[in-house]
């Protein structure tokens, strides 16, 4: 999009529903009022609802529901996350594209797609990635041992739940990687890692949020256990602004993870947890453990006490609730 159009959108958005005169916009951009009007007409064709009144000026009533990478760059309050934004209308999977470019790009690079043809879920499942969602992957290059990588999933869960809560949604985290609202899934996180022996090369943090997804458009088998931000709030949200906030939340949590004790993070995770205190059945590649989830260890493992009060520490697995 041309720079003048971008700037007009920015000026109208920061005015938050107040009108901005053609004169003022023209002066800021160094163009005539007639040129401003020409750009406004072009923006209307692109789906921006710009109201105009000869007396007061222009008001932005609505904008197209897409993540706008230029606007996202302007909204960002981060120094690391989103420093490089790769935006696509459609991809096979943002995690795959992120993995393909990871070695060549800086930490904090993000890959975002409006839709994914082969969105990846955990345990080899398919992640339905239809228009209206937030499907993105963040490339991280932390200097941490391989065994600490699963903690990043917990950190990301806190960031997503925090962003949802800031939007008035009562989000909780189901171990290890789901964010739930009223017991229904609103977000899934898929962390993939490339490492040599003990050294982590990069981590791909894939985050999928049913933002403006219509629940009726989801597949029958997941529809009843899923929700979306729009479904919870009863209105479509501005996904660009949400992503900017999410990156900020995640960056704060990530800095804390790298610089502070993990115990602080555990406390916050437990406070947001949907899992602690519940009877669970956790399936790992080697065994199935049933019992009560009672906490998280220093290493980020879920602690389960079985019916013999034997303690199990599980670093990764598929968790189902028994009650
Ligand atoms: C889960 O099974 O709960 C994890 C789902 C993770 C989905 C996200 S969407 C963005 C990123 N790209 C993918 O292919 N998967 C993750």
Short mmCIF file of C-alpha atoms and ligand atoms in Angstrom, two decimals:
data_model
loop_
_atom_site.label_atom_id
_atom_site.label_comp_id
_atom_site.label_asym_id
_atom_site.label_seq_id
_atom_site.Cartn_x
_atom_site.Cartn_y
_atom_site.Cartn_z
CA UNK A 1 0.00 0.00 0.00
CA UNK A 2 1.19 3.48 -0.84
CA UNK A 3 2.74 5.51 2.04
CA UNK A 4 0.15 8.30 1.89
CA UNK A 5 -2.72 5.82 2.25
CA UNK A 6 -0.95 4.11 5.16
CA UNK A 7 -0.46 7.45 6.89
CA UNK A 8 -4.10 8.45 6.37
CA UNK A 9 -5.24 5.17 7.97
CA UNK A 10 -2.82 5.70 10.85
CA UNK A 11 -4.01 9.27 11.48
CA UNK A 12 -7.66 8.21 11.39
CA UNK A 13 -7.04 5.24 13.67
CA UNK A 14 -5.12 7.17 16.32
CA UNK A 15 -7.91 9.76 16.39
CA UNK A 16 -10.14 6.94 17.77
CA UNK A 17 -13.48 7.88 16.26
CA UNK A 18 -12.87 11.65 16.31
CA UNK A 19 -12.99 13.29 12.90
CA UNK A 20 -9.82 14.61 11.28
CA UNK A 21 -10.12 17.37 8.70
CA UNK A 22 -8.86 16.99 5.13
CA UNK A 23 -6.85 20.17 5.73
CA UNK A 24 -5.04 18.66 8.75
CA UNK A 25 -4.31 15.38 6.94
CA UNK A 26 -3.11 17.27 3.87
CA UNK A 27 -0.76 19.45 5.92
CA UNK A 28 0.73 16.45 7.73
CA UNK A 29 1.32 14.61 4.47
CA UNK A 30 2.33 17.66 2.43
CA UNK A 31 -0.46 17.08 -0.12
CA UNK A 32 -3.62 18.96 -1.15
CA UNK A 33 -7.10 18.31 0.28
CA UNK A 34 -8.14 17.08 -3.17
CA UNK A 35 -5.37 14.47 -3.03
CA UNK A 36 -6.52 13.39 0.45
CA UNK A 37 -10.03 12.89 -0.95
CA UNK A 38 -8.61 10.84 -3.84
CA UNK A 39 -6.81 8.54 -1.38
CA UNK A 40 -9.91 8.24 0.82
CA UNK A 41 -11.91 7.06 -2.21
CA UNK A 42 -9.21 4.47 -2.98
CA UNK A 43 -9.25 3.27 0.66
CA UNK A 44 -13.02 2.82 0.52
CA UNK A 45 -12.54 0.51 -2.47
CA UNK A 46 -10.13 -1.55 -0.33
CA UNK A 47 -12.79 -2.07 2.35
CA UNK A 48 -12.06 0.85 4.72
CA UNK A 49 -15.29 2.51 5.83
CA UNK A 50 -14.27 6.17 5.87
CA UNK A 51 -17.12 8.55 6.64
CA UNK A 52 -16.72 12.08 5.33
CA UNK A 53 -18.44 15.28 6.26
CA UNK A 54 -17.63 18.61 4.57
CA UNK A 55 -17.87 20.34 7.98
CA UNK A 56 -15.76 18.11 10.22
CA UNK A 57 -13.61 15.87 8.03
CA UNK A 58 -13.01 12.13 7.99
CA UNK A 59 -13.83 9.36 10.48
CA UNK A 60 -12.75 5.74 10.17
CA UNK A 61 -15.79 3.61 11.07
CA UNK A 62 -14.48 0.17 10.10
CA UNK A 63 -11.51 -1.43 8.41
CA UNK A 64 -11.06 -4.77 6.62
CA UNK A 65 -10.61 -7.77 8.89
CA UNK A 66 -7.07 -8.64 8.00
CA UNK A 67 -3.81 -8.41 9.86
CA UNK A 68 -2.09 -5.44 8.31
CA UNK A 69 1.70 -5.92 8.58
CA UNK A 70 2.48 -2.21 7.99
CA UNK A 71 0.10 -1.15 10.68
CA UNK A 72 1.39 -3.89 12.98
CA UNK A 73 4.92 -2.48 12.64
CA UNK A 74 3.60 0.93 13.64
CA UNK A 75 1.69 -0.40 16.63
CA UNK A 76 4.52 -2.55 18.01
CA UNK A 77 5.96 -1.62 21.43
CA UNK A 78 8.59 -4.37 21.36
CA UNK A 79 12.33 -4.34 20.76
CA UNK A 80 12.76 -8.01 19.79
CA UNK A 81 9.51 -9.75 18.86
CA UNK A 82 8.25 -8.70 15.43
CA UNK A 83 11.51 -6.93 14.47
CA UNK A 84 11.11 -8.73 11.15
CA UNK A 85 7.55 -9.58 10.06
CA UNK A 86 6.93 -12.04 7.22
CA UNK A 87 3.25 -11.81 6.28
CA UNK A 88 1.42 -14.10 3.86
CA UNK A 89 -2.18 -14.49 2.71
CA UNK A 90 -1.80 -18.25 2.75
CA UNK A 91 0.86 -20.78 3.74
CA UNK A 92 1.04 -24.51 4.26
CA UNK A 93 2.03 -23.79 7.87
CA UNK A 94 3.71 -20.80 9.50
CA UNK A 95 5.78 -23.25 11.57
CA UNK A 96 7.17 -24.83 8.38
CA UNK A 97 8.01 -21.47 6.78
CA UNK A 98 9.55 -20.28 10.05
CA UNK A 99 11.68 -23.43 10.22
CA UNK A 100 12.84 -22.92 6.61
CA UNK A 101 14.10 -19.39 7.28
CA UNK A 102 15.13 -19.76 10.94
CA UNK A 103 18.87 -20.17 10.38
CA UNK A 104 19.09 -17.01 8.26
CA UNK A 105 16.97 -14.54 10.23
CA UNK A 106 17.23 -12.69 13.53
CA UNK A 107 15.66 -13.82 16.77
CA UNK A 108 12.16 -12.38 17.11
CA UNK A 109 11.28 -12.75 13.42
CA UNK A 110 7.62 -13.70 13.03
CA UNK A 111 5.75 -15.47 10.26
CA UNK A 112 2.04 -14.68 10.01
CA UNK A 113 -0.53 -16.12 7.60
CA UNK A 114 -4.21 -15.30 7.12
CA UNK A 115 -4.90 -18.97 6.40
CA UNK A 116 -2.91 -22.23 6.53
CA UNK A 117 -3.51 -25.16 4.20
CA UNK A 118 -1.75 -27.64 6.50
CA UNK A 119 -1.82 -26.05 9.93
CA UNK A 120 0.01 -28.33 12.36
CA UNK A 121 -1.33 -29.27 15.76
CA UNK A 122 0.39 -31.26 18.47
CA UNK A 123 0.90 -35.02 18.16
CA UNK A 124 0.65 -34.87 14.36
CA UNK A 125 -2.91 -33.53 14.36
CA UNK A 126 -4.23 -31.03 11.82
CA UNK A 127 -4.94 -27.49 13.03
CA UNK A 128 -7.86 -25.94 11.19
CA UNK A 129 -6.70 -22.48 10.15
CA UNK A 130 -9.56 -20.66 8.43
CA UNK A 131 -9.85 -16.89 7.78
CA UNK A 132 -10.31 -14.72 10.86
CA UNK A 133 -7.80 -16.53 13.05
CA UNK A 134 -4.35 -15.51 14.27
CA UNK A 135 -1.90 -18.06 12.90
CA UNK A 136 1.70 -17.16 13.55
CA UNK A 137 5.13 -18.48 14.47
CA UNK A 138 7.84 -16.69 16.42
CA UNK A 139 11.49 -17.62 15.84
CA UNK A 140 13.50 -17.65 19.06
CA UNK A 141 17.20 -18.30 19.59
CA UNK A 142 17.64 -18.62 23.35
CA UNK A 143 20.94 -19.77 24.85
CA UNK A 144 19.33 -22.44 27.00
CA UNK A 145 19.74 -26.18 27.37
CA UNK A 146 17.35 -28.34 25.36
CA UNK A 147 15.57 -29.49 28.52
CA UNK A 148 14.39 -25.92 29.19
CA UNK A 149 12.59 -25.48 25.87
CA UNK A 150 9.25 -26.81 27.14
CA UNK A 151 9.21 -23.90 29.60
CA UNK A 152 8.81 -21.55 26.61
CA UNK A 153 5.43 -23.17 25.90
CA UNK A 154 4.36 -22.33 29.45
CA UNK A 155 5.65 -18.77 29.06
CA UNK A 156 3.70 -18.39 25.79
CA UNK A 157 0.54 -19.70 27.47
CA UNK A 158 0.84 -16.98 30.12
CA UNK A 159 1.29 -14.33 27.39
CA UNK A 160 -1.75 -15.49 25.39
CA UNK A 161 -3.95 -15.82 28.50
CA UNK A 162 -2.75 -12.37 29.63
CA UNK A 163 -3.61 -10.76 26.28
CA UNK A 164 -7.06 -12.36 26.30
CA UNK A 165 -7.65 -11.21 29.87
CA UNK A 166 -6.72 -7.64 28.90
CA UNK A 167 -9.56 -7.91 26.39
CA UNK A 168 -12.00 -8.97 29.10
CA UNK A 169 -11.89 -12.72 28.42
CA UNK A 170 -11.57 -15.09 31.39
CA UNK A 171 -8.80 -17.28 29.93
CA UNK A 172 -7.11 -20.21 31.68
CA UNK A 173 -4.26 -22.50 30.66
CA UNK A 174 -4.63 -26.22 30.25
CA UNK A 175 -1.27 -27.98 30.60
CA UNK A 176 0.83 -27.89 28.57
CA UNK A 177 -0.29 -25.73 25.72
CA UNK A 178 -3.99 -24.97 25.42
CA UNK A 179 -5.70 -21.77 26.39
CA UNK A 180 -9.32 -22.30 27.38
CA UNK A 181 -12.30 -20.07 28.03
CA UNK A 182 -15.26 -21.59 29.85
CA UNK A 183 -13.56 -24.95 29.31
CA UNK A 184 -13.41 -24.49 25.52
CA UNK A 185 -10.25 -24.18 23.47
CA UNK A 186 -9.47 -20.72 22.10
CA UNK A 187 -5.74 -21.18 21.43
CA UNK A 188 -3.21 -23.92 20.80
CA UNK A 189 0.57 -23.61 21.00
CA UNK A 190 3.03 -25.81 19.14
CA UNK A 191 6.68 -25.46 20.09
CA UNK A 192 9.21 -27.08 17.75
CA UNK A 193 12.94 -27.06 18.28
CA UNK A 194 16.15 -27.61 16.36
CA UNK A 195 19.07 -28.55 18.55
CA UNK A 196 22.44 -30.28 18.35
CA UNK A 197 23.21 -32.45 21.35
CA UNK A 198 22.59 -29.94 24.14
CA UNK A 199 22.72 -26.66 22.20
CA UNK A 200 19.47 -25.11 20.99
CA UNK A 201 19.79 -23.65 17.46
CA UNK A 202 16.31 -22.18 17.36
CA UNK A 203 12.81 -22.63 18.71
CA UNK A 204 9.71 -22.17 16.58
CA UNK A 205 6.85 -21.04 18.77
CA UNK A 206 3.63 -21.60 16.81
CA UNK A 207 0.55 -19.88 18.19
CA UNK A 208 -2.96 -20.39 16.83
CA UNK A 209 -5.80 -18.26 18.22
CA UNK A 210 -9.41 -18.50 17.09
CA UNK A 211 -9.74 -14.72 17.03
CA UNK A 212 -12.58 -13.81 14.68
CA UNK A 213 -13.21 -17.38 13.58
CA UNK A 214 -16.90 -18.30 13.31
CA UNK A 215 -17.46 -21.38 15.44
CA UNK A 216 -20.04 -22.66 12.95
CA UNK A 217 -17.27 -22.79 10.31
CA UNK A 218 -15.13 -25.18 12.38
CA UNK A 219 -15.19 -28.90 11.75
CA UNK A 220 -17.92 -30.80 13.53
CA UNK A 221 -15.47 -32.79 15.67
CA UNK A 222 -13.90 -29.70 17.28
CA UNK A 223 -16.80 -27.24 17.09
CA UNK A 224 -18.34 -28.09 20.44
CA UNK A 225 -15.06 -27.84 22.34
CA UNK A 226 -13.88 -24.61 20.68
CA UNK A 227 -14.53 -20.96 21.13
CA UNK A 228 -13.17 -17.74 19.63
CA UNK A 229 -12.54 -14.19 20.80
CA UNK A 230 -15.43 -12.91 18.65
CA UNK A 231 -17.69 -15.61 20.07
CA UNK A 232 -16.80 -14.62 23.64
CA UNK A 233 -17.05 -10.86 23.16
CA UNK A 234 -19.95 -10.86 20.71
CA UNK A 235 -17.97 -8.68 18.32
CA UNK A 236 -15.14 -8.95 15.82
CA UNK A 237 -11.83 -7.70 17.22
CA UNK A 238 -9.02 -5.77 15.56
CA UNK A 239 -6.57 -8.63 15.01
CA UNK A 240 -3.68 -6.31 14.13
CA UNK A 241 -3.97 -4.52 17.47
CA UNK A 242 -4.37 -7.85 19.29
CA UNK A 243 -1.20 -9.27 17.72
CA UNK A 244 0.73 -6.10 18.67
CA UNK A 245 -0.37 -6.54 22.30
CA UNK A 246 0.38 -10.26 22.22
CA UNK A 247 3.94 -9.61 21.02
CA UNK A 248 4.40 -7.09 23.82
CA UNK A 249 3.04 -9.51 26.46
CA UNK A 250 5.17 -12.33 25.13
CA UNK A 251 8.32 -10.19 25.00
CA UNK A 252 7.85 -9.17 28.65
CA UNK A 253 7.41 -12.81 29.67
CA UNK A 254 10.32 -13.96 27.51
CA UNK A 255 12.68 -11.37 29.02
CA UNK A 256 11.58 -12.50 32.49
CA UNK A 257 12.17 -16.13 31.50
CA UNK A 258 15.71 -15.35 30.35
CA UNK A 259 16.67 -13.10 33.26
CA UNK A 260 14.73 -14.14 36.36
CA UNK A 261 13.99 -17.22 38.46
CA UNK A 262 11.57 -19.64 36.85
CA UNK A 263 9.67 -19.84 40.18
CA UNK A 264 8.05 -16.42 39.46
CA UNK A 265 6.77 -17.78 36.18
CA UNK A 266 5.53 -21.00 37.81
CA UNK A 267 3.48 -18.99 40.31
CA UNK A 268 1.84 -16.98 37.55
CA UNK A 269 1.21 -20.10 35.47
CA UNK A 270 -0.40 -21.89 38.43
CA UNK A 271 -2.64 -18.87 39.07
CA UNK A 272 -3.86 -19.01 35.48
CA UNK A 273 -4.02 -22.79 35.36
CA UNK A 274 -7.14 -24.75 34.52
CA UNK A 275 -5.35 -28.04 35.19
CA UNK A 276 -3.97 -27.86 38.73
CA UNK A 277 -6.31 -29.61 41.15
CA UNK A 278 -8.00 -31.66 38.41
CA UNK A 279 -7.96 -35.43 37.89
CA UNK A 280 -5.99 -36.02 34.68
CA UNK A 281 -4.93 -38.77 32.32
CA UNK A 282 -1.63 -37.89 30.65
CA UNK A 283 -0.40 -39.90 27.69
CA UNK A 284 3.34 -39.76 26.97
CA UNK A 285 5.21 -41.75 24.28
CA UNK A 286 6.20 -44.32 26.93
CA UNK A 287 3.29 -44.47 29.43
CA UNK A 288 -0.12 -43.29 30.58
CA UNK A 289 -0.32 -41.63 33.99
CA UNK A 290 -3.59 -41.08 35.81
CA UNK A 291 -4.00 -39.03 38.96
CA UNK A 292 -4.38 -35.54 40.34
CA UNK A 293 -2.41 -32.63 38.85
CA UNK A 294 -0.85 -30.87 41.83
CA UNK A 295 1.80 -28.51 40.50
CA UNK A 296 4.64 -27.58 38.15
CA UNK A 297 8.32 -28.28 38.90
CA UNK A 298 11.34 -26.00 38.51
CA UNK A 299 11.88 -27.74 35.17
CA UNK A 300 8.36 -26.95 33.94
CA UNK A 301 7.11 -30.53 34.37
CA UNK A 302 3.53 -31.27 35.45
CA UNK A 303 3.39 -33.06 38.83
CA UNK A 304 0.74 -35.78 39.05
CA UNK A 305 -0.02 -37.84 42.17
CA UNK A 306 -1.50 -41.23 41.28
CA UNK A 307 -3.97 -43.20 43.40
CA UNK A 308 -1.03 -44.68 45.37
CA UNK A 309 0.20 -41.13 46.02
CA UNK A 310 3.20 -41.86 43.81
CA UNK A 311 4.60 -38.66 42.33
CA UNK A 312 5.13 -38.37 38.56
CA UNK A 313 6.87 -35.46 36.84
CA UNK A 314 5.81 -35.19 33.19
CA UNK A 315 7.70 -32.86 30.87
CA UNK A 316 5.45 -33.37 27.83
CA UNK A 317 2.39 -35.35 26.92
CA UNK A 318 -1.25 -35.21 25.98
CA UNK A 319 -3.47 -34.29 28.93
CA UNK A 320 -7.14 -35.17 29.30
CA UNK A 321 -9.36 -34.42 32.24
CA UNK A 322 -10.91 -37.44 33.94
CA UNK A 323 -13.59 -35.60 35.92
C1 LIG B 1 -2.37 -27.66 19.25
O1 LIG B 1 -2.51 -28.78 18.75
O2 LIG B 1 -3.07 -27.29 20.18
C2 LIG B 1 -1.32 -26.71 18.71
C3 LIG B 1 -1.85 -25.90 17.57
C4 LIG B 1 -0.86 -24.89 17.04
C5 LIG B 1 -1.38 -24.16 15.83
C6 LIG B 1 -0.46 -23.06 15.37
S1 LIG B 1 -1.21 -22.02 14.16
C7 LIG B 1 0.33 -21.27 13.84
C8 LIG B 1 1.39 -22.35 13.89
N1 LIG B 1 1.54 -22.99 12.59
C9 LIG B 1 1.13 -24.25 12.61
O3 LIG B 1 1.13 -25.01 11.62
N2 LIG B 1 0.73 -24.60 13.83
C10 LIG B 1 0.86 -23.50 14.77
#
